[in-house]
Coordinates of N, CA and C in Angstrom, one line a residue:
M1 N 122.4 110.7 103.8 CA 120.6 110.0 103.7 C 120.5 109.8 104.8
T2 N 119.3 110.0 105.0 CA 118.6 109.6 106.4 C 117.6 108.6 105.8
S3 N 118.0 107.1 107.0 CA 117.4 106.1 106.8 C 115.9 106.1 107.8
Y4 N 115.2 105.4 107.5 CA 113.6 105.3 108.2 C 113.8 103.9 109.1
Q5 N 113.3 103.5 110.2 CA 113.4 102.0 110.1 C 111.8 102.0 110.7
H6 N 111.4 100.5 110.8 CA 110.2 100.4 111.2 C 109.8 99.5 112.7
N7 N 109.5 100.0 113.8 CA 109.1 98.9 114.8 C 108.2 98.3 114.3
V8 N 108.1 96.6 114.1 CA 106.9 95.9 113.7 C 106.3 95.0 114.4
D9 N 105.2 94.8 114.9 CA 104.8 93.8 115.8 C 103.9 92.7 115.4
A10 N 104.8 91.4 114.7 CA 103.9 90.7 113.4 C 102.3 90.3 114.2
K11 N 102.7 89.7 115.6 CA 101.2 89.8 116.2 C 100.2 90.8 115.7
K12 N 100.4 92.1 116.2 CA 99.4 93.3 116.1 C 99.3 92.9 114.3
I13 N 100.2 92.9 113.5 CA 99.3 93.2 112.3 C 98.5 91.8 111.7
Q14 N 99.7 90.3 112.2 CA 98.2 89.3 112.2 C 96.9 89.7 113.0
G15 N 96.5 90.1 114.0 CA 95.3 90.2 114.8 C 94.7 91.1 114.2
A16 N 95.0 92.1 113.3 CA 95.0 92.9 113.0 C 93.8 92.9 111.9
I17 N 94.8 91.9 110.9 CA 94.6 91.0 109.8 C 93.1 90.3 110.0
E18 N 93.7 89.5 110.8 CA 92.7 88.3 111.6 C 91.2 89.0 111.4
S19 N 91.6 89.8 112.2 CA 90.0 90.1 113.0 C 89.4 91.2 112.1
E20 N 90.1 91.9 110.8 CA 89.5 92.3 110.0 C 88.4 91.3 108.8
L21 N 89.2 90.3 108.7 CA 88.7 89.1 107.6 C 87.9 88.4 107.9
A22 N 88.0 87.9 109.5 CA 86.9 87.0 110.1 C 85.2 88.3 110.1
A23 N 85.3 89.5 110.3 CA 84.1 90.4 110.1 C 84.0 90.3 108.6
M24 N 84.9 90.2 107.8 CA 84.4 90.5 106.3 C 83.6 89.2 105.8
V25 N 84.0 87.8 106.5 CA 83.8 86.4 106.2 C 82.2 86.5 106.8
T26 N 82.0 86.7 107.7 CA 80.7 86.5 108.2 C 79.6 87.6 107.9
D27 N 80.4 88.9 107.6 CA 79.2 89.9 106.8 C 79.1 89.2 105.6
I28 N 79.7 88.4 104.4 CA 79.5 88.5 103.4 C 78.7 86.9 103.3
A29 N 78.5 86.5 104.3 CA 77.9 85.2 104.8 C 76.6 85.5 104.6
S30 N 76.1 86.4 105.6 CA 74.9 87.1 105.8 C 74.3 87.5 104.5
L31 N 75.1 88.4 104.1 CA 75.0 88.9 102.4 C 74.0 87.9 101.8
V32 N 74.8 86.7 101.6 CA 74.5 85.6 100.8 C 73.2 85.2 101.3
A33 N 72.6 85.0 102.4 CA 71.9 84.5 102.8 C 70.5 85.1 103.0
G34 N 70.4 86.9 103.2 CA 69.7 87.8 103.0 C 70.2 88.4 104.2
A35 N 70.6 89.2 104.4 CA 71.1 90.1 105.1 C 70.4 91.3 104.7
K36 N 69.5 91.9 106.2 CA 68.9 93.2 105.6 C 69.9 94.7 105.4
T37 N 69.8 95.3 104.9 CA 70.4 96.5 104.2 C 69.8 97.7 104.1
K38 N 70.6 98.8 103.8 CA 69.8 100.0 103.6 C 69.1 100.0 102.5
D39 N 69.2 99.4 101.4 CA 68.4 99.0 100.5 C 67.2 97.6 100.3
G40 N 67.4 97.1 101.3 CA 66.3 96.3 101.4 C 66.8 94.7 101.7
V41 N 66.2 93.6 101.4 CA 67.0 92.6 101.5 C 67.2 92.1 100.5
T42 N 69.0 91.3 100.7 CA 69.3 91.1 99.7 C 70.0 89.3 100.0
G43 N 70.6 89.2 98.8 CA 70.7 88.0 98.8 C 69.6 86.6 98.5
I44 N 69.6 85.0 99.2 CA 69.0 84.1 98.7 C 67.5 84.7 99.0
A45 N 67.0 85.2 100.6 CA 66.3 85.8 100.7 C 65.4 86.8 99.9
A46 N 66.0 87.2 99.2 CA 65.3 88.5 98.4 C 64.5 87.8 97.1
V47 N 65.7 86.9 96.6 CA 65.2 85.7 95.2 C 64.2 85.0 95.8
L48 N 64.1 84.8 97.2 CA 63.0 83.6 97.4 C 61.5 84.8 98.0
N49 N 61.8 86.1 97.5 CA 60.7 87.0 98.5 C 60.2 87.5 96.8
K50 N 61.0 87.2 95.9 CA 60.3 88.0 94.6 C 59.0 87.9 93.8
K51 N 58.9 86.9 93.9 CA 57.8 85.9 93.4 C 56.8 85.8 94.3
Q52 N 55.3 86.5 94.6 CA 54.4 86.0 95.7 C 53.9 84.5 94.7
G53 N 53.3 83.6 95.3 CA 52.6 82.6 95.2 C 51.5 82.0 95.7
T54 N 50.7 81.9 95.3 CA 49.7 81.1 96.0 C 49.7 79.4 96.8
P55 N 49.0 79.0 97.6 CA 48.8 77.2 98.0 C 48.8 76.8 97.0
T56 N 48.2 77.4 95.5 CA 48.1 75.9 94.7 C 49.5 76.6 93.3
S57 N 49.4 77.7 93.5 CA 50.4 78.1 92.5 C 52.0 77.5 92.7
R58 N 52.9 76.7 91.5 CA 54.0 76.4 91.7 C 55.1 77.3 90.7
S59 N 56.3 77.5 90.8 CA 57.2 78.3 89.9 C 57.4 77.1 89.3
N60 N 57.8 77.4 88.2 CA 58.1 76.1 86.9 C 59.7 76.0 86.8
P61 N 59.8 74.3 86.8 CA 61.7 74.4 86.6 C 62.2 74.7 86.0
G62 N 63.6 75.2 86.5 CA 64.3 75.8 86.4 C 64.2 77.6 87.1
E63 N 62.6 77.7 87.5 CA 62.9 79.2 88.2 C 63.4 78.9 89.6
P64 N 63.4 80.0 90.1 CA 63.5 80.3 91.6 C 62.2 79.6 92.4
P65 N 61.9 78.9 93.2 CA 60.4 79.2 93.7 C 59.8 80.3 94.1
Y66 N 58.8 80.4 93.8 CA 57.6 81.3 94.8 C 57.2 81.2 96.1
K67 N 57.5 82.4 96.6 CA 57.1 82.6 98.0 C 55.5 82.2 98.2
Q68 N 55.2 81.5 99.3 CA 54.0 80.9 99.8 C 53.8 81.2 101.1
T69 N 55.0 80.6 102.0 CA 54.5 81.3 103.5 C 55.4 82.3 104.0
G70 N 56.8 82.1 103.0 CA 58.3 82.8 103.5 C 58.8 81.8 104.3
N71 N 58.5 81.0 104.6 CA 59.3 80.0 105.6 C 60.7 79.8 105.3
L72 N 61.2 79.3 103.7 CA 62.3 79.6 102.9 C 63.4 80.5 103.3
G73 N 62.8 81.5 102.8 CA 63.7 82.7 102.9 C 64.0 83.2 104.9
R74 N 63.0 83.0 105.3 CA 63.4 83.7 106.5 C 64.2 82.1 107.3
S75 N 64.3 81.1 106.5 CA 65.3 80.1 107.5 C 66.7 80.2 107.2
W76 N 66.6 80.9 106.2 CA 68.4 81.1 105.8 C 69.3 82.1 107.4
K77 N 69.8 81.5 107.3 CA 71.0 81.7 108.5 C 72.3 81.7 108.6
T78 N 73.1 82.4 109.2 CA 74.3 82.6 108.7 C 75.3 82.0 110.7
R79 N 75.9 81.3 110.6 CA 77.0 81.0 111.5 C 78.2 80.9 111.5
K80 N 79.3 81.2 112.3 CA 80.4 80.9 112.2 C 81.1 79.4 112.8
R81 N 81.8 79.0 112.3 CA 82.5 77.9 112.6 C 83.8 78.1 113.3
G82 N 83.9 78.4 115.1 CA 84.5 78.9 115.6 C 85.3 80.1 115.1
K83 N 86.1 80.4 115.7 CA 87.3 82.0 115.3 C 88.0 81.7 114.0
K84 N 88.6 80.3 113.9 CA 89.8 80.2 112.6 C 89.2 78.4 112.7
V85 N 89.8 78.1 111.7 CA 90.0 76.7 111.3 C 91.0 76.1 110.4
G86 N 92.2 76.2 111.6 CA 93.6 76.0 110.7 C 93.8 77.7 110.3
K87 N 94.2 77.7 109.1 CA 94.3 79.0 108.5 C 93.3 79.2 107.8
R88 N 92.3 79.0 108.4 CA 91.0 79.5 107.2 C 90.0 80.0 108.1
I89 N 89.3 80.9 108.0 CA 88.1 81.5 108.8 C 86.7 81.3 108.1
V90 N 86.2 80.8 108.3 CA 84.9 80.1 108.3 C 83.5 80.8 108.7
A91 N 83.0 81.0 107.9 CA 81.2 81.3 108.0 C 80.2 80.4 107.0
I92 N 79.2 79.9 107.8 CA 78.5 79.4 107.0 C 76.8 79.6 106.5
A93 N 76.3 79.9 105.3 CA 75.0 80.3 105.8 C 74.1 79.4 105.1
G94 N 73.3 78.8 105.6 CA 72.1 77.6 105.2 C 70.9 77.7 105.7
S95 N 70.2 76.7 105.7 CA 68.6 76.6 105.4 C 68.5 75.4 106.8
D96 N 67.6 76.2 107.7 CA 67.0 74.3 108.5 C 66.0 73.6 108.3
Q97 N 65.3 74.2 107.0 CA 64.0 73.2 106.2 C 65.0 72.2 105.6
D98 N 63.9 71.1 105.1 CA 64.5 70.0 104.7 C 64.7 70.2 103.3
Y99 N 63.1 70.8 103.2 CA 62.6 70.9 101.8 C 63.7 72.0 100.5
A100 N 64.3 72.6 101.5 CA 65.3 73.8 100.6 C 66.2 72.9 99.9
R101 N 66.6 71.7 100.1 CA 67.5 71.1 99.4 C 66.8 70.5 97.9
F102 N 65.7 69.9 98.1 CA 64.8 69.5 97.2 C 64.4 70.4 96.5
L103 N 64.3 71.6 96.4 CA 63.8 72.9 95.8 C 65.0 73.1 94.9
E104 N 66.0 73.2 95.7 CA 67.6 73.2 94.7 C 68.0 72.4 94.1
F105 N 67.9 71.3 94.4 CA 68.4 70.1 93.5 C 67.1 69.7 92.8
G106 N 66.3 69.4 93.2 CA 65.2 68.5 92.7 C 65.4 67.1 93.2
T107 N 64.1 66.6 92.5 CA 64.4 64.8 93.4 C 63.6 64.1 92.5
A108 N 63.3 62.8 92.7 CA 63.1 61.8 91.6 C 62.1 62.2 90.6
R109 N 61.1 63.0 91.9 CA 59.8 63.5 91.2 C 59.6 64.5 90.6
M110 N 59.9 66.1 90.9 CA 60.4 67.0 90.8 C 61.3 67.8 90.4
R111 N 61.5 68.5 89.2 CA 63.0 68.8 88.9 C 63.1 70.3 89.5
P112 N 64.3 70.4 89.6 CA 65.0 71.5 90.5 C 64.5 73.2 90.3
R113 N 64.8 73.4 91.0 CA 64.0 75.1 91.4 C 65.0 76.2 92.0
P114 N 66.3 76.1 91.4 CA 67.4 76.8 91.6 C 67.3 77.9 92.3
Y115 N 68.1 78.6 93.4 CA 67.8 79.6 93.8 C 68.9 80.0 94.4
V116 N 69.8 79.1 95.3 CA 71.3 79.5 95.7 C 71.9 80.7 94.5
A117 N 72.4 80.4 93.7 CA 73.5 80.8 92.6 C 72.5 82.4 92.6
A118 N 70.6 82.4 92.1 CA 70.7 83.1 91.9 C 70.7 84.7 93.1
G119 N 70.7 84.3 94.8 CA 70.9 84.9 95.8 C 72.4 85.1 95.8
I120 N 73.2 84.7 95.5 CA 75.1 84.8 95.2 C 74.9 86.3 94.2
D121 N 74.6 86.0 93.4 CA 74.4 86.7 91.8 C 73.6 88.4 92.7
L122 N 72.5 88.5 93.1 CA 72.0 89.0 93.8 C 73.2 90.0 95.0
A123 N 73.7 89.1 95.5 CA 74.6 89.8 96.9 C 75.9 90.2 96.4
R124 N 75.9 90.0 94.9 CA 77.7 89.9 94.7 C 78.3 91.5 94.6
P125 N 77.4 92.9 94.3 CA 78.0 93.7 94.5 C 78.1 94.4 95.8
K126 N 77.3 93.8 96.8 CA 77.5 94.3 98.5 C 78.6 93.5 98.8
I127 N 78.9 92.0 98.3 CA 79.9 91.1 98.6 C 81.4 92.3 98.5
R128 N 81.1 92.8 97.2 CA 82.6 93.6 96.7 C 82.9 94.8 97.4
K129 N 81.7 95.8 97.4 CA 81.7 96.7 98.7 C 82.1 96.3 100.1
R130 N 82.0 95.0 100.6 CA 82.0 94.6 102.1 C 84.2 94.7 101.7
I131 N 84.2 94.0 100.7 CA 86.2 93.5 100.3 C 86.4 94.2 100.4
Q132 N 85.9 95.5 99.9 CA 86.6 97.2 99.8 C 86.8 97.7 100.9
M133 N 85.8 97.5 101.7 CA 85.9 98.2 103.2 C 86.8 97.0 104.0
A134 N 87.0 96.0 103.8 CA 87.7 95.2 104.5 C 89.2 95.6 104.3
R135 N 89.3 96.0 103.2 CA 91.0 96.1 102.4 C 91.3 97.5 103.1
K136 N 90.2 98.0 102.9 CA 90.3 99.8 103.5 C 90.8 99.8 105.3
G137 N 90.1 98.7 105.9 CA 90.4 98.2 107.3 C 91.5 97.7 107.5
V138 N 91.9 96.7 107.1 CA 93.4 96.5 106.8 C 94.3 97.5 106.7
M139 N 94.5 98.1 105.6 CA 95.4 99.3 105.4 C 95.2 100.7 106.8
R140 N 94.2 100.8 107.0 CA 93.8 101.6 108.0 C 94.7 101.2 109.5
E141 N 94.6 99.8 110.0 CA 95.4 98.7 111.2 C 96.9 98.7 110.6
L142 N 96.8 98.6 109.5 CA 98.5 98.7 109.2 C 99.2 99.9 109.4
K143 N 98.5 101.1 109.3 CA 99.1 102.5 109.3 C 99.2 102.7 110.5
K144 N 98.1 102.5 112.0 CA 98.9 102.1 112.9 C 99.8 101.1 113.5
V145 N 100.2 100.7 112.8 CA 101.1 99.9 113.5 C 102.4 100.0 112.5
L146 N 102.5 100.3 111.3 CA 103.4 100.8 110.8 C 103.9 102.1 110.6
R147 N 104.3 102.6 112.0 CA 104.5 104.0 112.2 C 106.0 104.2 111.8
P148 N 106.6 105.1 111.0 CA 108.0 104.6 110.7 C 108.9 105.8 112.1
V149 N 110.0 105.0 112.5 CA 110.7 105.7 113.6 C 112.2 106.4 113.2
R150 N 112.1 107.8 113.5 CA 113.2 108.1 113.1 C 114.5 108.2 113.6
P151 N 115.8 107.3 113.1 CA 116.8 106.9 114.0 C 117.4 108.4 114.6
S152 N 118.1 108.4 116.1 CA 118.7 108.9 116.3 C 119.9 109.2 116.0
R153 N 120.3 110.6 115.4 CA 121.9 111.2 115.1 C 122.4 111.0 115.9

């Protein structure tokens, strides 16, 4: 009976997996914020660009805000928080516009106009696709690292 051995370098495996996962997390944050894809803009930016408003028209409470200037949609950006935080890989999607949270959560004088969950839902198919790409990328890297070595007889 012939048996096979694997020469395994755990550091290479860990590096391959971490690299692919870090890229995936960053890409997912971009998709949520509103990355441009071959199908157009996705995520939160797409939700905020759906309905064109005028300076005097307002969205109804419970609906995403109408686009008036486009500043809110353009303000959504992503950033990585270092390469890793402990054992977690972190990427953040957010807006630097103060009124972003007022629209999302409302104020004492205005009912919410939520849009973040709708943006995530809109990006969900592309997120799933990116997760599948990452899985294939990890498997491809593992195949490179885990080459069977036939023992000498």
